[in-house]
Amino acid sequence: MTVTAAFTPVNGGGGGMVGFLPDPLAPSLGFVLSAPRDGGIDIFDLDGLLKTRHAGERLTGLATAPNFELRGESLPLIFGAAADSNSVRGYAVIRDGAQVLDLPLGEIEPINGVTGLCLLREGAGFVEIVVLGTGARAEIWRIRDAGDDVLGVERIRDFPLPDPARQCATFDGDIYTASPAGGLARLSSDGTLLAGTAYPAANLTVGEFNGTRLVLATNGSGDTVETFDAATLEAGISLDIVDGLSTPGVGIPAGLAVTDADFGYTAYSNGLMAVFDADAGRLKVISRDVLTRAVFSNE
């Protein structure tokens, strides 16, 4: 598949974690996020320009709640896994000017520390996140606005994983985990193991393409993105991200995320995939339409 665009390279960029904050009222004004290896959060616009860099801890996982109702206002939130301090950090985003504010968040204290996280679901005034521990364990935490000075937090449940996981993604309540040593796993929201495969995944994302759900994963050092059936985790095809009209392809796909949210323009109205190219040290994006055609042209 051909790369659609490359974002502006920035000092200290990369690290692998990628996320999205779509804007339902003005799709072309949505943001793409990344967690630079030097710490904090970078926010890019769809022209690939860095809008802001919010200084902070190094984040090994990102989760976004684009439409959180906070004090009666719809306010995008970002949650990050700060593995170095074994904690979860929260941020609020003011879309005008791409301002990032540290969120007053109750203390989340997982039993086995923090290595990564992902969003499980977002509801009216609350979100639930999956927090991966340093051992083979995960916890579900609910974060809600109860009108207090800080957002309330509550551990809902915890459960064992087949192997220690470093990244996760969710789709329709199912939880997918990536373990460089143990492979990919699919679990129900209560932790029941539903499927697994031995591919040594470092990063993953999940999406639906023409009615087919797929897991896309990388091992952090190879030159392809691997596809897996989202139900069985049966291996599919390998995808190379090759040169576009004016943009070099992706040498080493590391962090990646896919969304079906409308990001405007002709290329991104049906969503996009963002990939951190560890070889070039910059984010690159692929139109979801291009990705879908690449997947099904190989069947």
PDB file of C-alpha atoms in Angstrom:
ATOM      1  CA  MET A   1       0.000   0.000   0.000  1.00  0.00           C
ATOM      2  CA  THR A   2       1.213   3.508  -0.763  1.00  0.00           C
ATOM      3  CA  VAL A   3       1.902   6.077   1.928  1.00  0.00           C
ATOM      4  CA  THR A   4      -0.420   9.078   1.714  1.00  0.00           C
ATOM      5  CA  ALA A   5       1.575  11.722   3.606  1.00  0.00           C
ATOM      6  CA  ALA A   6       4.445  12.242   6.030  1.00  0.00           C
ATOM      7  CA  PHE A   7       4.310  14.515   9.050  1.00  0.00           C
ATOM      8  CA  THR A   8       6.913  17.104   9.920  1.00  0.00           C
ATOM      9  CA  PRO A   9       9.871  15.492  11.744  1.00  0.00           C
ATOM     10  CA  VAL A  10      10.476  16.861  15.234  1.00  0.00           C
ATOM     11  CA  ASN A  11      13.352  16.541  17.679  1.00  0.00           C
ATOM     12  CA  GLY A  12      12.872  13.753  20.178  1.00  0.00           C
ATOM     13  CA  GLY A  13       9.959  12.397  18.156  1.00  0.00           C
ATOM     14  CA  GLY A  14       8.744   8.877  18.000  1.00  0.00           C
ATOM     15  CA  GLY A  15       8.566   6.167  20.558  1.00  0.00           C
ATOM     16  CA  GLY A  16       5.772   4.283  18.943  1.00  0.00           C
ATOM     17  CA  MET A  17       2.528   5.317  20.679  1.00  0.00           C
ATOM     18  CA  VAL A  18      -0.042   6.861  18.326  1.00  0.00           C
ATOM     19  CA  GLY A  19      -3.629   8.037  18.819  1.00  0.00           C
ATOM     20  CA  PHE A  20      -6.422  10.184  17.391  1.00  0.00           C
ATOM     21  CA  LEU A  21      -8.702  13.006  18.487  1.00  0.00           C
ATOM     22  CA  PRO A  22     -11.293  13.416  15.712  1.00  0.00           C
ATOM     23  CA  ASP A  23     -13.450  16.548  15.635  1.00  0.00           C
ATOM     24  CA  PRO A  24     -17.063  15.610  14.778  1.00  0.00           C
ATOM     25  CA  LEU A  25     -18.023  19.233  14.067  1.00  0.00           C
ATOM     26  CA  ALA A  26     -15.041  20.006  11.810  1.00  0.00           C
ATOM     27  CA  PRO A  27     -13.443  16.733  10.640  1.00  0.00           C
ATOM     28  CA  SER A  28     -10.476  18.341   8.923  1.00  0.00           C
ATOM     29  CA  LEU A  29      -9.529  19.979  12.246  1.00  0.00           C
ATOM     30  CA  GLY A  30      -9.000  16.672  14.029  1.00  0.00           C
ATOM     31  CA  PHE A  31      -5.650  15.818  15.620  1.00  0.00           C
ATOM     32  CA  VAL A  32      -3.184  12.942  15.459  1.00  0.00           C
ATOM     33  CA  LEU A  33      -1.204  12.262  18.642  1.00  0.00           C
ATOM     34  CA  SER A  34       2.119  10.647  19.338  1.00  0.00           C
ATOM     35  CA  ALA A  35       4.203  10.047  22.451  1.00  0.00           C
ATOM     36  CA  PRO A  36       7.775  11.256  21.811  1.00  0.00           C
ATOM     37  CA  ARG A  37      10.571   9.184  23.272  1.00  0.00           C
ATOM     38  CA  ASP A  38      11.715  12.200  25.290  1.00  0.00           C
ATOM     39  CA  GLY A  39       8.368  12.318  27.110  1.00  0.00           C
ATOM     40  CA  GLY A  40       5.063  14.156  26.879  1.00  0.00           C
ATOM     41  CA  ILE A  41       2.596  14.337  23.991  1.00  0.00           C
ATOM     42  CA  ASP A  42       2.887  15.737  20.467  1.00  0.00           C
ATOM     43  CA  ILE A  43      -0.273  16.945  18.722  1.00  0.00           C
ATOM     44  CA  PHE A  44      -0.289  17.219  14.925  1.00  0.00           C
ATOM     45  CA  ASP A  45      -2.884  18.568  12.533  1.00  0.00           C
ATOM     46  CA  LEU A  46      -3.837  16.764   9.337  1.00  0.00           C
ATOM     47  CA  ASP A  47      -1.361  18.847   7.355  1.00  0.00           C
ATOM     48  CA  GLY A  48       1.329  17.096   9.391  1.00  0.00           C
ATOM     49  CA  LEU A  49       2.387  20.177  11.324  1.00  0.00           C
ATOM     50  CA  LEU A  50       3.227  19.978  15.005  1.00  0.00           C
ATOM     51  CA  LYS A  51       0.615  22.100  16.796  1.00  0.00           C
ATOM     52  CA  THR A  52       1.917  21.660  20.323  1.00  0.00           C
ATOM     53  CA  ARG A  53       4.270  19.603  22.457  1.00  0.00           C
ATOM     54  CA  HIS A  54       3.150  19.064  26.019  1.00  0.00           C
ATOM     55  CA  ALA A  55       6.093  18.241  28.261  1.00  0.00           C
ATOM     56  CA  GLY A  56       5.762  15.374  30.682  1.00  0.00           C
ATOM     57  CA  GLU A  57       6.702  11.817  31.503  1.00  0.00           C
ATOM     58  CA  ARG A  58       7.535   9.223  28.878  1.00  0.00           C
ATOM     59  CA  LEU A  59       4.306   7.475  27.915  1.00  0.00           C
ATOM     60  CA  THR A  60       4.252   3.829  26.852  1.00  0.00           C
ATOM     61  CA  GLY A  61       0.560   3.759  26.020  1.00  0.00           C
ATOM     62  CA  LEU A  62      -2.128   6.215  24.874  1.00  0.00           C
ATOM     63  CA  ALA A  63      -5.915   6.138  25.084  1.00  0.00           C
ATOM     64  CA  THR A  64      -8.276   8.901  23.994  1.00  0.00           C
ATOM     65  CA  ALA A  65     -11.847   9.815  24.902  1.00  0.00           C
ATOM     66  CA  PRO A  66     -12.724  12.387  22.211  1.00  0.00           C
ATOM     67  CA  ASN A  67     -16.158  13.354  23.551  1.00  0.00           C
ATOM     68  CA  PHE A  68     -15.938  13.167  27.332  1.00  0.00           C
ATOM     69  CA  GLU A  69     -18.644  15.156  29.130  1.00  0.00           C
ATOM     70  CA  LEU A  70     -16.755  17.114  31.793  1.00  0.00           C
ATOM     71  CA  ARG A  71     -18.758  19.591  33.869  1.00  0.00           C
ATOM     72  CA  GLY A  72     -21.386  19.697  31.142  1.00  0.00           C
ATOM     73  CA  GLU A  73     -18.870  20.406  28.375  1.00  0.00           C
ATOM     74  CA  SER A  74     -17.631  18.015  25.713  1.00  0.00           C
ATOM     75  CA  LEU A  75     -13.887  17.922  26.274  1.00  0.00           C
ATOM     76  CA  PRO A  76     -11.380  15.556  24.624  1.00  0.00           C
ATOM     77  CA  LEU A  77      -9.301  13.612  27.131  1.00  0.00           C
ATOM     78  CA  ILE A  78      -6.058  11.674  26.781  1.00  0.00           C
ATOM     79  CA  PHE A  79      -4.811   8.998  29.175  1.00  0.00           C
ATOM     80  CA  GLY A  80      -1.221   7.824  29.178  1.00  0.00           C
ATOM     81  CA  ALA A  81       0.679   4.933  30.737  1.00  0.00           C
ATOM     82  CA  ALA A  82       3.710   6.334  32.555  1.00  0.00           C
ATOM     83  CA  ALA A  83       5.684   3.122  32.972  1.00  0.00           C
ATOM     84  CA  ASP A  84       8.694   4.767  34.637  1.00  0.00           C
ATOM     85  CA  SER A  85       6.559   5.869  37.592  1.00  0.00           C
ATOM     86  CA  ASN A  86       4.029   2.995  37.366  1.00  0.00           C
ATOM     87  CA  SER A  87       1.160   5.443  37.056  1.00  0.00           C
ATOM     88  CA  VAL A  88      -1.612   6.630  34.747  1.00  0.00           C
ATOM     89  CA  ARG A  89      -1.683  10.278  33.675  1.00  0.00           C
ATOM     90  CA  GLY A  90      -4.623  12.242  32.327  1.00  0.00           C
ATOM     91  CA  TYR A  91      -4.777  15.275  30.049  1.00  0.00           C
ATOM     92  CA  ALA A  92      -7.546  17.515  28.745  1.00  0.00           C
ATOM     93  CA  VAL A  93      -7.314  19.107  25.303  1.00  0.00           C
ATOM     94  CA  ILE A  94      -8.660  22.527  24.353  1.00  0.00           C
ATOM     95  CA  ARG A  95      -9.189  22.204  20.617  1.00  0.00           C
ATOM     96  CA  ASP A  96      -8.738  25.913  19.956  1.00  0.00           C
ATOM     97  CA  GLY A  97      -4.981  26.264  19.848  1.00  0.00           C
ATOM     98  CA  ALA A  98      -4.414  22.571  20.660  1.00  0.00           C
ATOM     99  CA  GLN A  99      -3.779  23.353  24.310  1.00  0.00           C
ATOM    100  CA  VAL A 100      -3.043  20.383  26.580  1.00  0.00           C
ATOM    101  CA  LEU A 101      -3.769  20.619  30.297  1.00  0.00           C
ATOM    102  CA  ASP A 102      -2.817  18.176  33.019  1.00  0.00           C
ATOM    103  CA  LEU A 103      -6.050  16.563  34.211  1.00  0.00           C
ATOM    104  CA  PRO A 104      -6.899  16.390  37.934  1.00  0.00           C
ATOM    105  CA  LEU A 105      -7.175  12.628  38.143  1.00  0.00           C
ATOM    106  CA  GLY A 106      -7.592  10.424  41.187  1.00  0.00           C
ATOM    107  CA  GLU A 107      -4.661   8.136  41.858  1.00  0.00           C
ATOM    108  CA  ILE A 108      -4.762   4.910  39.867  1.00  0.00           C
ATOM    109  CA  GLU A 109      -2.666   2.306  41.688  1.00  0.00           C
ATOM    110  CA  PRO A 110      -2.548  -0.961  39.740  1.00  0.00           C
ATOM    111  CA  ILE A 111      -1.419  -4.003  41.705  1.00  0.00           C
ATOM    112  CA  ASN A 112       1.417  -4.900  39.333  1.00  0.00           C
ATOM    113  CA  GLY A 113       2.467  -1.497  38.036  1.00  0.00           C
ATOM    114  CA  VAL A 114       1.833  -0.089  34.550  1.00  0.00           C
ATOM    115  CA  THR A 115       3.291  -0.968  31.161  1.00  0.00           C
ATOM    116  CA  GLY A 116       0.527   0.090  28.767  1.00  0.00           C
ATOM    117  CA  LEU A 117      -3.152   0.940  28.481  1.00  0.00           C
ATOM    118  CA  CYS A 118      -6.033   1.287  26.041  1.00  0.00           C
ATOM    119  CA  LEU A 119      -9.626   2.538  26.045  1.00  0.00           C
ATOM    120  CA  LEU A 120     -12.286  -0.104  26.693  1.00  0.00           C
ATOM    121  CA  ARG A 121     -15.366   2.089  26.377  1.00  0.00           C
ATOM    122  CA  GLU A 122     -16.604   5.658  26.733  1.00  0.00           C
ATOM    123  CA  GLY A 123     -20.003   6.521  28.202  1.00  0.00           C
ATOM    124  CA  ALA A 124     -21.865   9.553  29.532  1.00  0.00           C
ATOM    125  CA  GLY A 125     -19.506  11.081  32.073  1.00  0.00           C
ATOM    126  CA  PHE A 126     -17.197   8.078  32.374  1.00  0.00           C
ATOM    127  CA  VAL A 127     -14.585   6.030  30.573  1.00  0.00           C
ATOM    128  CA  GLU A 128     -13.158   2.603  31.254  1.00  0.00           C
ATOM    129  CA  ILE A 129      -9.556   1.808  30.445  1.00  0.00           C
ATOM    130  CA  VAL A 130      -7.548  -1.405  30.353  1.00  0.00           C
ATOM    131  CA  VAL A 131      -4.303  -1.063  32.317  1.00  0.00           C
ATOM    132  CA  LEU A 132      -1.594  -3.641  31.630  1.00  0.00           C
ATOM    133  CA  GLY A 133       0.644  -4.604  34.543  1.00  0.00           C
ATOM    134  CA  THR A 134       4.315  -5.512  34.548  1.00  0.00           C
ATOM    135  CA  GLY A 135       3.346  -9.141  35.081  1.00  0.00           C
ATOM    136  CA  ALA A 136       0.810 -11.201  33.160  1.00  0.00           C
ATOM    137  CA  ARG A 137      -2.179  -9.282  34.489  1.00  0.00           C
ATOM    138  CA  ALA A 138      -4.621  -6.574  33.409  1.00  0.00           C
ATOM    139  CA  GLU A 139      -7.013  -4.330  35.327  1.00  0.00           C
ATOM    140  CA  ILE A 140     -10.119  -2.422  34.259  1.00  0.00           C
ATOM    141  CA  TRP A 141     -10.420   1.054  35.782  1.00  0.00           C
ATOM    142  CA  ARG A 142     -13.411   3.394  35.546  1.00  0.00           C
ATOM    143  CA  ILE A 143     -12.792   7.136  35.469  1.00  0.00           C
ATOM    144  CA  ARG A 144     -15.796   9.405  35.978  1.00  0.00           C
ATOM    145  CA  ASP A 145     -16.786  12.959  36.727  1.00  0.00           C
ATOM    146  CA  ALA A 146     -18.692  13.040  40.026  1.00  0.00           C
ATOM    147  CA  GLY A 147     -18.386  16.793  40.468  1.00  0.00           C
ATOM    148  CA  ASP A 148     -15.396  16.572  42.822  1.00  0.00           C
ATOM    149  CA  ASP A 149     -12.123  18.454  42.515  1.00  0.00           C
ATOM    150  CA  VAL A 150     -10.551  15.426  40.832  1.00  0.00           C
ATOM    151  CA  LEU A 151     -12.010  12.813  38.517  1.00  0.00           C
ATOM    152  CA  GLY A 152     -12.982   9.736  40.484  1.00  0.00           C
ATOM    153  CA  VAL A 153     -11.273   6.424  39.754  1.00  0.00           C
ATOM    154  CA  GLU A 154     -12.364   2.893  40.601  1.00  0.00           C
ATOM    155  CA  ARG A 155     -10.861  -0.513  39.916  1.00  0.00           C
ATOM    156  CA  ILE A 156     -13.671  -2.572  38.346  1.00  0.00           C
ATOM    157  CA  ARG A 157     -11.935  -5.935  37.976  1.00  0.00           C
ATOM    158  CA  ASP A 158      -8.624  -7.579  37.196  1.00  0.00           C
ATOM    159  CA  PHE A 159      -7.703 -10.818  35.481  1.00  0.00           C
ATOM    160  CA  PRO A 160      -4.658 -12.819  34.351  1.00  0.00           C
ATOM    161  CA  LEU A 161      -3.225 -12.659  30.846  1.00  0.00           C
ATOM    162  CA  PRO A 162      -1.644 -15.569  28.977  1.00  0.00           C
ATOM    163  CA  ASP A 163       1.664 -13.650  28.905  1.00  0.00           C
ATOM    164  CA  PRO A 164       2.982 -10.284  30.103  1.00  0.00           C
ATOM    165  CA  ALA A 165       1.683  -7.730  27.575  1.00  0.00           C
ATOM    166  CA  ARG A 166       3.068  -4.336  26.675  1.00  0.00           C
ATOM    167  CA  GLN A 167       0.353  -2.951  24.369  1.00  0.00           C
ATOM    168  CA  CYS A 168      -3.375  -3.440  23.942  1.00  0.00           C
ATOM    169  CA  ALA A 169      -6.302  -2.434  21.753  1.00  0.00           C
ATOM    170  CA  THR A 170     -10.046  -3.039  21.975  1.00  0.00           C
ATOM    171  CA  PHE A 171     -12.937  -3.609  19.594  1.00  0.00           C
ATOM    172  CA  ASP A 172     -16.598  -4.128  20.545  1.00  0.00           C
ATOM    173  CA  GLY A 173     -15.651  -5.068  24.092  1.00  0.00           C
ATOM    174  CA  ASP A 174     -12.933  -7.566  23.158  1.00  0.00           C
ATOM    175  CA  ILE A 175      -9.413  -6.871  24.374  1.00  0.00           C
ATOM    176  CA  TYR A 176      -6.363  -7.603  22.221  1.00  0.00           C
ATOM    177  CA  THR A 177      -2.906  -7.716  23.779  1.00  0.00           C
ATOM    178  CA  ALA A 178       0.584  -7.706  22.282  1.00  0.00           C
ATOM    179  CA  SER A 179       3.475  -9.500  23.937  1.00  0.00           C
ATOM    180  CA  PRO A 180       6.914  -9.583  22.269  1.00  0.00           C
ATOM    181  CA  ALA A 181       7.565 -12.918  24.016  1.00  0.00           C
ATOM    182  CA  GLY A 182       4.095 -14.477  24.105  1.00  0.00           C
ATOM    183  CA  GLY A 183       2.412 -13.193  20.946  1.00  0.00           C
ATOM    184  CA  LEU A 184      -1.057 -11.790  20.290  1.00  0.00           C
ATOM    185  CA  ALA A 185      -4.096 -12.667  22.382  1.00  0.00           C
ATOM    186  CA  ARG A 186      -7.803 -11.928  22.177  1.00  0.00           C
ATOM    187  CA  LEU A 187      -9.782 -11.835  25.421  1.00  0.00           C
ATOM    188  CA  SER A 188     -13.336 -11.008  26.413  1.00  0.00           C
ATOM    189  CA  SER A 189     -13.911  -7.984  28.636  1.00  0.00           C
ATOM    190  CA  ASP A 190     -13.936 -10.283  31.692  1.00  0.00           C
ATOM    191  CA  GLY A 191     -10.540 -11.756  30.769  1.00  0.00           C
ATOM    192  CA  THR A 192     -11.585 -15.047  29.162  1.00  0.00           C
ATOM    193  CA  LEU A 193      -9.011 -16.092  26.563  1.00  0.00           C
ATOM    194  CA  LEU A 194     -10.702 -16.425  23.162  1.00  0.00           C
ATOM    195  CA  ALA A 195      -7.773 -16.800  20.738  1.00  0.00           C
ATOM    196  CA  GLY A 196      -4.009 -16.482  20.506  1.00  0.00           C
ATOM    197  CA  THR A 197      -1.057 -16.682  18.153  1.00  0.00           C
ATOM    198  CA  ALA A 198       2.702 -16.746  18.666  1.00  0.00           C
ATOM    199  CA  TYR A 199       3.571 -13.718  16.480  1.00  0.00           C
ATOM    200  CA  PRO A 200       5.986 -11.583  18.614  1.00  0.00           C
ATOM    201  CA  ALA A 201       3.966  -8.374  18.451  1.00  0.00           C
ATOM    202  CA  ALA A 202       5.352  -5.101  19.782  1.00  0.00           C
ATOM    203  CA  ASN A 203       2.460  -2.917  18.590  1.00  0.00           C
ATOM    204  CA  LEU A 204      -1.079  -3.535  17.362  1.00  0.00           C
ATOM    205  CA  THR A 205      -4.328  -1.915  16.315  1.00  0.00           C
ATOM    206  CA  VAL A 206      -7.760  -3.297  15.379  1.00  0.00           C
ATOM    207  CA  GLY A 207     -10.251  -2.151  12.744  1.00  0.00           C
ATOM    208  CA  GLU A 208     -13.049  -3.204  10.437  1.00  0.00           C
ATOM    209  CA  PHE A 209     -12.554  -3.135   6.684  1.00  0.00           C
ATOM    210  CA  ASN A 210     -15.450  -3.873   4.324  1.00  0.00           C
ATOM    211  CA  GLY A 211     -17.153  -5.773   7.136  1.00  0.00           C
ATOM    212  CA  THR A 212     -14.033  -7.812   7.984  1.00  0.00           C
ATOM    213  CA  ARG A 213     -12.352  -7.222  11.343  1.00  0.00           C
ATOM    214  CA  LEU A 214      -8.586  -7.361  11.327  1.00  0.00           C
ATOM    215  CA  VAL A 215      -5.740  -6.974  13.761  1.00  0.00           C
ATOM    216  CA  LEU A 216      -2.752  -5.108  12.311  1.00  0.00           C
ATOM    217  CA  ALA A 217       0.516  -5.690  14.132  1.00  0.00           C
ATOM    218  CA  THR A 218       4.249  -5.053  13.895  1.00  0.00           C
ATOM    219  CA  ASN A 219       7.217  -6.542  15.711  1.00  0.00           C
ATOM    220  CA  GLY A 220       9.002  -3.200  15.970  1.00  0.00           C
ATOM    221  CA  SER A 221      11.968  -4.120  13.772  1.00  0.00           C
ATOM    222  CA  GLY A 222      10.621  -5.680  10.552  1.00  0.00           C
ATOM    223  CA  ASP A 223       9.609  -3.811   7.409  1.00  0.00           C
ATOM    224  CA  THR A 224       5.998  -5.014   7.100  1.00  0.00           C
ATOM    225  CA  VAL A 225       2.648  -4.712   8.843  1.00  0.00           C
ATOM    226  CA  GLU A 226       1.115  -8.116   9.519  1.00  0.00           C
ATOM    227  CA  THR A 227      -2.632  -8.807   9.375  1.00  0.00           C
ATOM    228  CA  PHE A 228      -4.635 -11.287  11.461  1.00  0.00           C
ATOM    229  CA  ASP A 229      -8.271 -12.319  11.544  1.00  0.00           C
ATOM    230  CA  ALA A 230      -9.673 -10.497  14.580  1.00  0.00           C
ATOM    231  CA  ALA A 231     -11.791 -13.460  15.708  1.00  0.00           C
ATOM    232  CA  THR A 232      -9.314 -16.335  15.378  1.00  0.00           C
ATOM    233  CA  LEU A 233      -5.991 -14.434  15.120  1.00  0.00           C
ATOM    234  CA  GLU A 234      -5.194 -16.575  12.090  1.00  0.00           C
ATOM    235  CA  ALA A 235      -2.371 -14.912  10.141  1.00  0.00           C
ATOM    236  CA  GLY A 236      -3.292 -13.140   6.933  1.00  0.00           C
ATOM    237  CA  ILE A 237      -1.124 -11.153   4.538  1.00  0.00           C
ATOM    238  CA  SER A 238       1.952  -8.969   5.039  1.00  0.00           C
ATOM    239  CA  LEU A 239       1.670  -5.348   3.948  1.00  0.00           C
ATOM    240  CA  ASP A 240       4.528  -3.190   2.701  1.00  0.00           C
ATOM    241  CA  ILE A 241       4.053   0.581   2.929  1.00  0.00           C
ATOM    242  CA  VAL A 242       5.707   1.828  -0.248  1.00  0.00           C
ATOM    243  CA  ASP A 243       6.523   5.257  -1.684  1.00  0.00           C
ATOM    244  CA  GLY A 244       3.656   7.580  -2.520  1.00  0.00           C
ATOM    245  CA  LEU A 245       3.689  10.276  -5.182  1.00  0.00           C
ATOM    246  CA  SER A 246       5.989  12.553  -3.193  1.00  0.00           C
ATOM    247  CA  THR A 247       6.556  10.731   0.069  1.00  0.00           C
ATOM    248  CA  PRO A 248       8.946   7.850   0.840  1.00  0.00           C
ATOM    249  CA  GLY A 249       7.372   4.703   2.197  1.00  0.00           C
ATOM    250  CA  VAL A 250       7.776   3.316   5.705  1.00  0.00           C
ATOM    251  CA  GLY A 251      11.107   1.601   6.404  1.00  0.00           C
ATOM    252  CA  ILE A 252      10.387   0.183   9.880  1.00  0.00           C
ATOM    253  CA  PRO A 253       6.746   0.434  10.983  1.00  0.00           C
ATOM    254  CA  ALA A 254       6.710   0.706  14.767  1.00  0.00           C
ATOM    255  CA  GLY A 255       3.741   2.235  16.576  1.00  0.00           C
ATOM    256  CA  LEU A 256       0.492   2.238  14.631  1.00  0.00           C
ATOM    257  CA  ALA A 257      -3.178   3.026  15.065  1.00  0.00           C
ATOM    258  CA  VAL A 258      -6.177   2.970  12.732  1.00  0.00           C
ATOM    259  CA  THR A 259      -9.482   4.840  12.922  1.00  0.00           C
ATOM    260  CA  ASP A 260     -12.657   4.948  10.871  1.00  0.00           C
ATOM    261  CA  ALA A 261     -13.479   8.456  12.127  1.00  0.00           C
ATOM    262  CA  ASP A 262     -13.959  11.176   9.525  1.00  0.00           C
ATOM    263  CA  PHE A 263     -10.867  13.367   9.340  1.00  0.00           C
ATOM    264  CA  GLY A 264     -12.033  15.329   6.334  1.00  0.00           C
ATOM    265  CA  TYR A 265     -10.407  15.989   3.003  1.00  0.00           C
ATOM    266  CA  THR A 266     -10.907  13.464   0.220  1.00  0.00           C
ATOM    267  CA  ALA A 267      -8.226  11.108   1.502  1.00  0.00           C
ATOM    268  CA  TYR A 268      -9.329  10.884   5.134  1.00  0.00           C
ATOM    269  CA  SER A 269     -13.131  11.069   5.057  1.00  0.00           C
ATOM    270  CA  ASN A 270     -13.300   7.325   5.792  1.00  0.00           C
ATOM    271  CA  GLY A 271     -10.477   7.362   8.322  1.00  0.00           C
ATOM    272  CA  LEU A 272      -6.749   6.727   8.259  1.00  0.00           C
ATOM    273  CA  MET A 273      -3.887   4.741   9.718  1.00  0.00           C
ATOM    274  CA  ALA A 274      -0.991   6.522  11.423  1.00  0.00           C
ATOM    275  CA  VAL A 275       2.377   4.752  11.605  1.00  0.00           C
ATOM    276  CA  PHE A 276       5.577   5.823  13.288  1.00  0.00           C
ATOM    277  CA  ASP A 277       8.415   5.049  10.888  1.00  0.00           C
ATOM    278  CA  ALA A 278      11.319   4.155  13.172  1.00  0.00           C
ATOM    279  CA  ASP A 279      13.677   4.231  10.189  1.00  0.00           C
ATOM    280  CA  ALA A 280      12.842   7.851   9.273  1.00  0.00           C
ATOM    281  CA  GLY A 281      11.967   8.994  12.800  1.00  0.00           C
ATOM    282  CA  ARG A 282       8.632  10.534  11.816  1.00  0.00           C
ATOM    283  CA  LEU A 283       4.935   9.840  11.600  1.00  0.00           C
ATOM    284  CA  LYS A 284       3.412   8.815   8.287  1.00  0.00           C
ATOM    285  CA  VAL A 285      -0.231   8.291   7.408  1.00  0.00           C
ATOM    286  CA  ILE A 286      -2.138   6.050   5.026  1.00  0.00           C
ATOM    287  CA  SER A 287      -5.681   6.707   3.904  1.00  0.00           C
ATOM    288  CA  ARG A 288      -8.012   4.010   5.235  1.00  0.00           C
ATOM    289  CA  ASP A 289      -9.400   3.621   1.709  1.00  0.00           C
ATOM    290  CA  VAL A 290      -5.894   2.829   0.464  1.00  0.00           C
ATOM    291  CA  LEU A 291      -5.384   0.375   3.324  1.00  0.00           C
ATOM    292  CA  THR A 292      -8.703  -1.364   2.608  1.00  0.00           C
ATOM    293  CA  ARG A 293      -7.897  -1.731  -1.090  1.00  0.00           C
ATOM    294  CA  ALA A 294      -4.465  -3.133  -0.267  1.00  0.00           C
ATOM    295  CA  VAL A 295      -5.929  -5.742   2.090  1.00  0.00           C
ATOM    296  CA  PHE A 296      -8.607  -6.993  -0.283  1.00  0.00           C
ATOM    297  CA  SER A 297      -6.573  -6.795  -3.504  1.00  0.00           C
ATOM    298  CA  ASN A 298      -4.403  -9.575  -2.047  1.00  0.00           C
ATOM    299  CA  GLU A 299      -7.244 -11.994  -1.364  1.00  0.00           C
TER     300      GLU A 299
END
